[in-house]
XYZ file of C-alpha atoms in Angstrom:
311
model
C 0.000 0.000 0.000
C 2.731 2.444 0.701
C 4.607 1.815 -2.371
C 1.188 2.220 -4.218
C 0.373 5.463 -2.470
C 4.151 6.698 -3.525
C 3.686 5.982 -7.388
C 0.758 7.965 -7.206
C 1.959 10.967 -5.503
C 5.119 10.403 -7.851
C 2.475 10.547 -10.815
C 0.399 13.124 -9.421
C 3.716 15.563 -9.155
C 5.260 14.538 -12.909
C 1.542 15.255 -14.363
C 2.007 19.524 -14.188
C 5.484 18.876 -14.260
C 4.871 17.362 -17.803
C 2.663 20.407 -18.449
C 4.701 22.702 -17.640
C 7.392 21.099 -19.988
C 5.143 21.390 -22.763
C 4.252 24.902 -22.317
C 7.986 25.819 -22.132
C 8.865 24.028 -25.402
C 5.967 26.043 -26.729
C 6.427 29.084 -25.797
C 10.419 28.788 -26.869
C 9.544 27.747 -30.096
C 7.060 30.432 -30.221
C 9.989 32.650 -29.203
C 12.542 31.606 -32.010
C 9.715 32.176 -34.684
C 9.117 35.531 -33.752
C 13.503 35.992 -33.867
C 13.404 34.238 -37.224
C 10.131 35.705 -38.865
C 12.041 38.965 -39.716
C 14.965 37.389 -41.892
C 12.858 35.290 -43.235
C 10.366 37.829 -44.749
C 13.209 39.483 -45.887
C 14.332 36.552 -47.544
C 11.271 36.097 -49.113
C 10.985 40.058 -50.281
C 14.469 39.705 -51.664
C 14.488 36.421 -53.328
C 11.213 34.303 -53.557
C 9.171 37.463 -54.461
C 11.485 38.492 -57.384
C 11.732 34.756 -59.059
C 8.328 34.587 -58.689
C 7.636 37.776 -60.085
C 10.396 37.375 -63.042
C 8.501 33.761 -63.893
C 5.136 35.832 -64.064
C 6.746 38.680 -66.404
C 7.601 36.581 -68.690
C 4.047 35.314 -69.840
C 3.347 38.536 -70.897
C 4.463 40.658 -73.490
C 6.011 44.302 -71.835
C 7.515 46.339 -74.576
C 8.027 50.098 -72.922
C 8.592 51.106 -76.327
C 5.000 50.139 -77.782
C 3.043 49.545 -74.476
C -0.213 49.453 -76.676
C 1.286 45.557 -77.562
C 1.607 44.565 -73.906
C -0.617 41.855 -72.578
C -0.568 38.448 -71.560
C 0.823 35.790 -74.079
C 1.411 32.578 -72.372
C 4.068 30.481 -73.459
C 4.849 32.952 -76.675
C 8.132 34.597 -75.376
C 9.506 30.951 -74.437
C 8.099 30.390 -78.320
C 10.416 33.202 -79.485
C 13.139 32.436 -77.723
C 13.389 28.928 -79.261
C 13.904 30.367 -82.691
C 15.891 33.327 -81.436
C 19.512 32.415 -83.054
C 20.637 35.057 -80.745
C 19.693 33.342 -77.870
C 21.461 30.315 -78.908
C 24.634 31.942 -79.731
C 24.612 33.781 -76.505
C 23.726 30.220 -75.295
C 26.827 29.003 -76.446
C 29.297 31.949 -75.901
C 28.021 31.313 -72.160
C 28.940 27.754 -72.195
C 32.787 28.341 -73.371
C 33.076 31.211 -71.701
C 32.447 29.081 -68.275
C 33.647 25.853 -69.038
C 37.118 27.578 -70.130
C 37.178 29.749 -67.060
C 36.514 27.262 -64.694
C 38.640 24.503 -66.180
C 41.577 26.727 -66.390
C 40.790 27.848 -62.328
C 40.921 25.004 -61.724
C 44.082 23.462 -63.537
C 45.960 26.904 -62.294
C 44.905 26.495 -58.980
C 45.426 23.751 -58.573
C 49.272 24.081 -59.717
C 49.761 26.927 -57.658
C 48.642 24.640 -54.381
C 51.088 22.112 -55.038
C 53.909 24.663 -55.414
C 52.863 26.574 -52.489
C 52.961 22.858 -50.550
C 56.711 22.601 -51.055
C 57.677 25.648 -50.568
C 59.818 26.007 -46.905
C 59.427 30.272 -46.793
C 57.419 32.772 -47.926
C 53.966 30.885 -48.019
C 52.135 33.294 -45.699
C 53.010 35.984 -48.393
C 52.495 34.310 -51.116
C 48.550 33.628 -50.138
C 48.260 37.212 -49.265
C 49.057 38.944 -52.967
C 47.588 35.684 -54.636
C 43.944 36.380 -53.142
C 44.157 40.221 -53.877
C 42.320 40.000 -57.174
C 39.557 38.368 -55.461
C 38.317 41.393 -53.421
C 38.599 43.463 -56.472
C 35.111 44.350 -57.675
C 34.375 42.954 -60.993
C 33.693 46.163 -62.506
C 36.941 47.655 -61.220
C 38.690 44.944 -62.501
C 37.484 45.293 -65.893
C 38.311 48.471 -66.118
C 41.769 47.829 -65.008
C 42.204 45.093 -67.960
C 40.513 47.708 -70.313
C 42.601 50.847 -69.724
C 46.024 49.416 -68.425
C 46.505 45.638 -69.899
C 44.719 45.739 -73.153
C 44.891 48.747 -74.801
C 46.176 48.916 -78.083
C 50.134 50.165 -78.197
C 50.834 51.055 -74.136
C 48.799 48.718 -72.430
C 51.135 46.066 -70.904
C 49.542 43.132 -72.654
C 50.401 44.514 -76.162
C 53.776 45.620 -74.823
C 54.872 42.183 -74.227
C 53.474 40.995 -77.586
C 55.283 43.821 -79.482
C 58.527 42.604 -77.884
C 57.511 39.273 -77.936
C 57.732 39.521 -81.959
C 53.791 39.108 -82.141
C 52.890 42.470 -83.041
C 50.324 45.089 -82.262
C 46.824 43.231 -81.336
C 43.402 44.705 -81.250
C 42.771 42.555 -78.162
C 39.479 43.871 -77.779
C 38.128 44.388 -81.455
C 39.023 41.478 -82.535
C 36.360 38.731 -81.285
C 38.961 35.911 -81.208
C 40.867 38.038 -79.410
C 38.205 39.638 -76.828
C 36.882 36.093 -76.253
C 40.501 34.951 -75.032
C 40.505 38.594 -72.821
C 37.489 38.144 -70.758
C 38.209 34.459 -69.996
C 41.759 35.367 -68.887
C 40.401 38.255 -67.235
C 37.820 36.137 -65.330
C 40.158 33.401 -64.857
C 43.087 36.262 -63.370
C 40.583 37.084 -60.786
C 39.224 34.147 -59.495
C 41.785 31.396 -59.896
C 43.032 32.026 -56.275
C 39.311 31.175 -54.438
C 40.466 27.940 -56.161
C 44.146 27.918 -55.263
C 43.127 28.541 -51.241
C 40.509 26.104 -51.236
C 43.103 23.040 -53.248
C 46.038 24.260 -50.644
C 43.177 24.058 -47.945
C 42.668 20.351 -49.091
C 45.975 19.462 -49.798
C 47.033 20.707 -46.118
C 44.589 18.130 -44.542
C 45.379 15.243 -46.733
C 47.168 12.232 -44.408
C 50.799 12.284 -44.833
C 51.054 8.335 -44.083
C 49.686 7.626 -46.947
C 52.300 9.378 -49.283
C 54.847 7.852 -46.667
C 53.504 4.129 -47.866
C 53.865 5.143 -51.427
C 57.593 6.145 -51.450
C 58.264 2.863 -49.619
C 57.059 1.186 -52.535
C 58.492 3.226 -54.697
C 55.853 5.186 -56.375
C 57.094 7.985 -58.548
C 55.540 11.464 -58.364
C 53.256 11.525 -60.952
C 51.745 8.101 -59.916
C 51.220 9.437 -56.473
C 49.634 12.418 -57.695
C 47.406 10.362 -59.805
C 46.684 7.482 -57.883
C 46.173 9.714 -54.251
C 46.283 12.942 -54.650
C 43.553 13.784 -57.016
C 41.341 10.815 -56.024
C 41.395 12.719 -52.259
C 40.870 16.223 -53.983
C 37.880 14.808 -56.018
C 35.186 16.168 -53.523
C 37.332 19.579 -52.665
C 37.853 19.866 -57.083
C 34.290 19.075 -57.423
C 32.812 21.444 -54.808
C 34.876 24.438 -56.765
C 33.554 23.424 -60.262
C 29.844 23.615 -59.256
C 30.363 27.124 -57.038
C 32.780 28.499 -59.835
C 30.547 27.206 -62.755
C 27.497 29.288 -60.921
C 29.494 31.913 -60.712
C 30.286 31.745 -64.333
C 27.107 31.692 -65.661
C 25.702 34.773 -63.935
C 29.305 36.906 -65.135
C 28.356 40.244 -65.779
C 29.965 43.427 -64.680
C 33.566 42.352 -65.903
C 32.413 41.390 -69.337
C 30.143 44.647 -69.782
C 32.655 46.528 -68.351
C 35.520 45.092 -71.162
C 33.847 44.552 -74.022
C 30.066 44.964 -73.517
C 29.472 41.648 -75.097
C 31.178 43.277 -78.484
C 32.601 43.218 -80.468
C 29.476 42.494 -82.237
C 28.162 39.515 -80.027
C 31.757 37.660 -79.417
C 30.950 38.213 -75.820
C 27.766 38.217 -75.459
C 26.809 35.626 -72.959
C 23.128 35.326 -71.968
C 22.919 37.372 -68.815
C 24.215 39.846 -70.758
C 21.716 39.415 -74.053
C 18.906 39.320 -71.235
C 19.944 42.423 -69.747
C 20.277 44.184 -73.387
C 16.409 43.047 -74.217
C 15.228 44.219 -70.745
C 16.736 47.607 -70.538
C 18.184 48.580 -73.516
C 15.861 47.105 -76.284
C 12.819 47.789 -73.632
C 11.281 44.235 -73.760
C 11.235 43.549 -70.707
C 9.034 40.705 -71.153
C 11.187 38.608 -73.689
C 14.070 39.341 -71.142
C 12.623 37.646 -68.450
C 11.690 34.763 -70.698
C 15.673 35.052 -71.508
C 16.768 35.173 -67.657
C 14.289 32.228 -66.728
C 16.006 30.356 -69.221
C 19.547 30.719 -68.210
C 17.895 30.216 -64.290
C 16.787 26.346 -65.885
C 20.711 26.244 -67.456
C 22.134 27.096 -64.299
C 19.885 24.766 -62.149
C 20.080 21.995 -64.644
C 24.231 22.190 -64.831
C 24.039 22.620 -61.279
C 22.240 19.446 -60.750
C 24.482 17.080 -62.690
C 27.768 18.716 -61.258
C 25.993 18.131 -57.734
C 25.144 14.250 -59.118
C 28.309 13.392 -59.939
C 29.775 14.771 -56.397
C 27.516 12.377 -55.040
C 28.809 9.507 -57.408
C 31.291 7.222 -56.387
């Protein structure tokens, strides 16, 4: 009987205390909504709102230049855009353009992280000029390439060819030429974010391993191929898909350099979607143009992220 009466008064006391519990894990949860609603309607306003309202733009047609046209079309500017050679050219520029850039960030960086690896002095300094260009602004960068690299006769770029035995160039009139300039300039600039995320890597790989493979007499190329890269393959991966984003949005350096010119040599398709919206005044077809590269972007993304996930 006493050990009865005790379980119930033990009962009795856990009941409100259970309550109680309840109502506190409530009322904090209640709490941290009320912390979170803020940046998360900001979120919203900033991102969600404007996709949603780009997608929505482009069903109709806006032309500010004949806004007795403008009305919904459906599906017509997508239509368009299918037989828009422009569109697929710019498609295409795009597609060099970032597979170029990010292959050679890549490649480069990943050279400079092995060479930084051996050397004894001097690698605190060398990481500190080598991610300068990175908190350049694009725009300032551009104009840097423009005015002091590239122009024709005292830029530094054509002084070395001159000596070089190459000749004056037209580096940007040319659209061989400007195509090679604005994927050096965007590979210039963001080749280190590479380099310090490889040397990041390369720091934490296990030095045992390497160890094992000079015992059994592994040369340096095998043990570059057969462990090195293999162990980089998620750090190398992880840089393609946030360099090949990157990529595919590019805009101030290129507009900046060349403004997609000469002709359309540059003209990649945030850039031909910007030219429709605001300088051509359809701001309809641009959308249709920008929600297009978003379903390039997402579907590259995906199969970059797919084969990070392969095995």
């Amino acid at each position: 009987m006493a050990t009865t009466a005790v379980t119930s008064a033990e009962i009795a006391s856990e009941a409100p205390r259970s309550d109680f519990g309840r109502v506190l894990a409530q009322r904090e949860r209640r709490f941290a909504a009320a912390l979170l609603a803020p940046a998360f309607l900001a979120l919203l306003a900033t991102t969600t709102f404007p996709l949603l309202f780009l997608i929505y733009t482009s069903a109709f047609r806006m032309d500010l230049a004949m806004p007795f046209t403008n009305g919904f079309i459906g599906f017509e500017n997508y239509q368009t855009l299918l037989a828009d050679e422009r569109f697929w050219t710019s498609l295409l520029v795009s597609l060099v353009y970032t597979g170029s850039t990010v292959a050679l960030q890549v490649i480069v960086g990943l050279a400079l992280a092995l060479l930084v690896m051996d050397m004894k002095r001097g690698q605190g300094w060398f990481r500190i000029i080598a991610i300068l260009p990175v908190v350049l602004s694009p725009a300032v960068v551009g104009m840097i390439w423009r005015t002091f690299m590239l122009a024709p006769e005292f830029g530094i770029v054509d002084y070395l060819a001159i000596n070089a035995g190459l000749g004056s160039k037209n580096w940007l009139g040319d659209p061989t030429l400007a195509m090679v300039s604005v994927v050096a300039i965007h590979t210039w600039q963001w080749t280190p974010f590479a380099f310090m995320v490889l040397l990041a890597s390369l720091a934490s790989l296990p030095e045992d391993i390497y160890e094992a493979a000079r015992l059994d007499r592994a040369s340096a190329w095998q043990r570059f191929r057969r462990i090195t890269l293999p162990l980089l393959r998620p750090a190398i991966v992880m840089v393609v898909i946030m360099r090949t984003m990157v990529a595919l949005t590019a805009f101030a350096a290129i507009f900046t350099v060349t403004a997609g010119g000469p002709g359309t040599a540059t003209e990649i398709l945030n850039l031909y979607a910007y030219r429709k919206s605001f300088t051509e005044l359809s701001i309809g077809y641009g959308s249709a143009l920008a929600v297009a590269l978003l379903i390039v972007t997402i579907i590259i993304s995906g199969i970059l992220f797919a084969m990070r996930r392969a095995k």
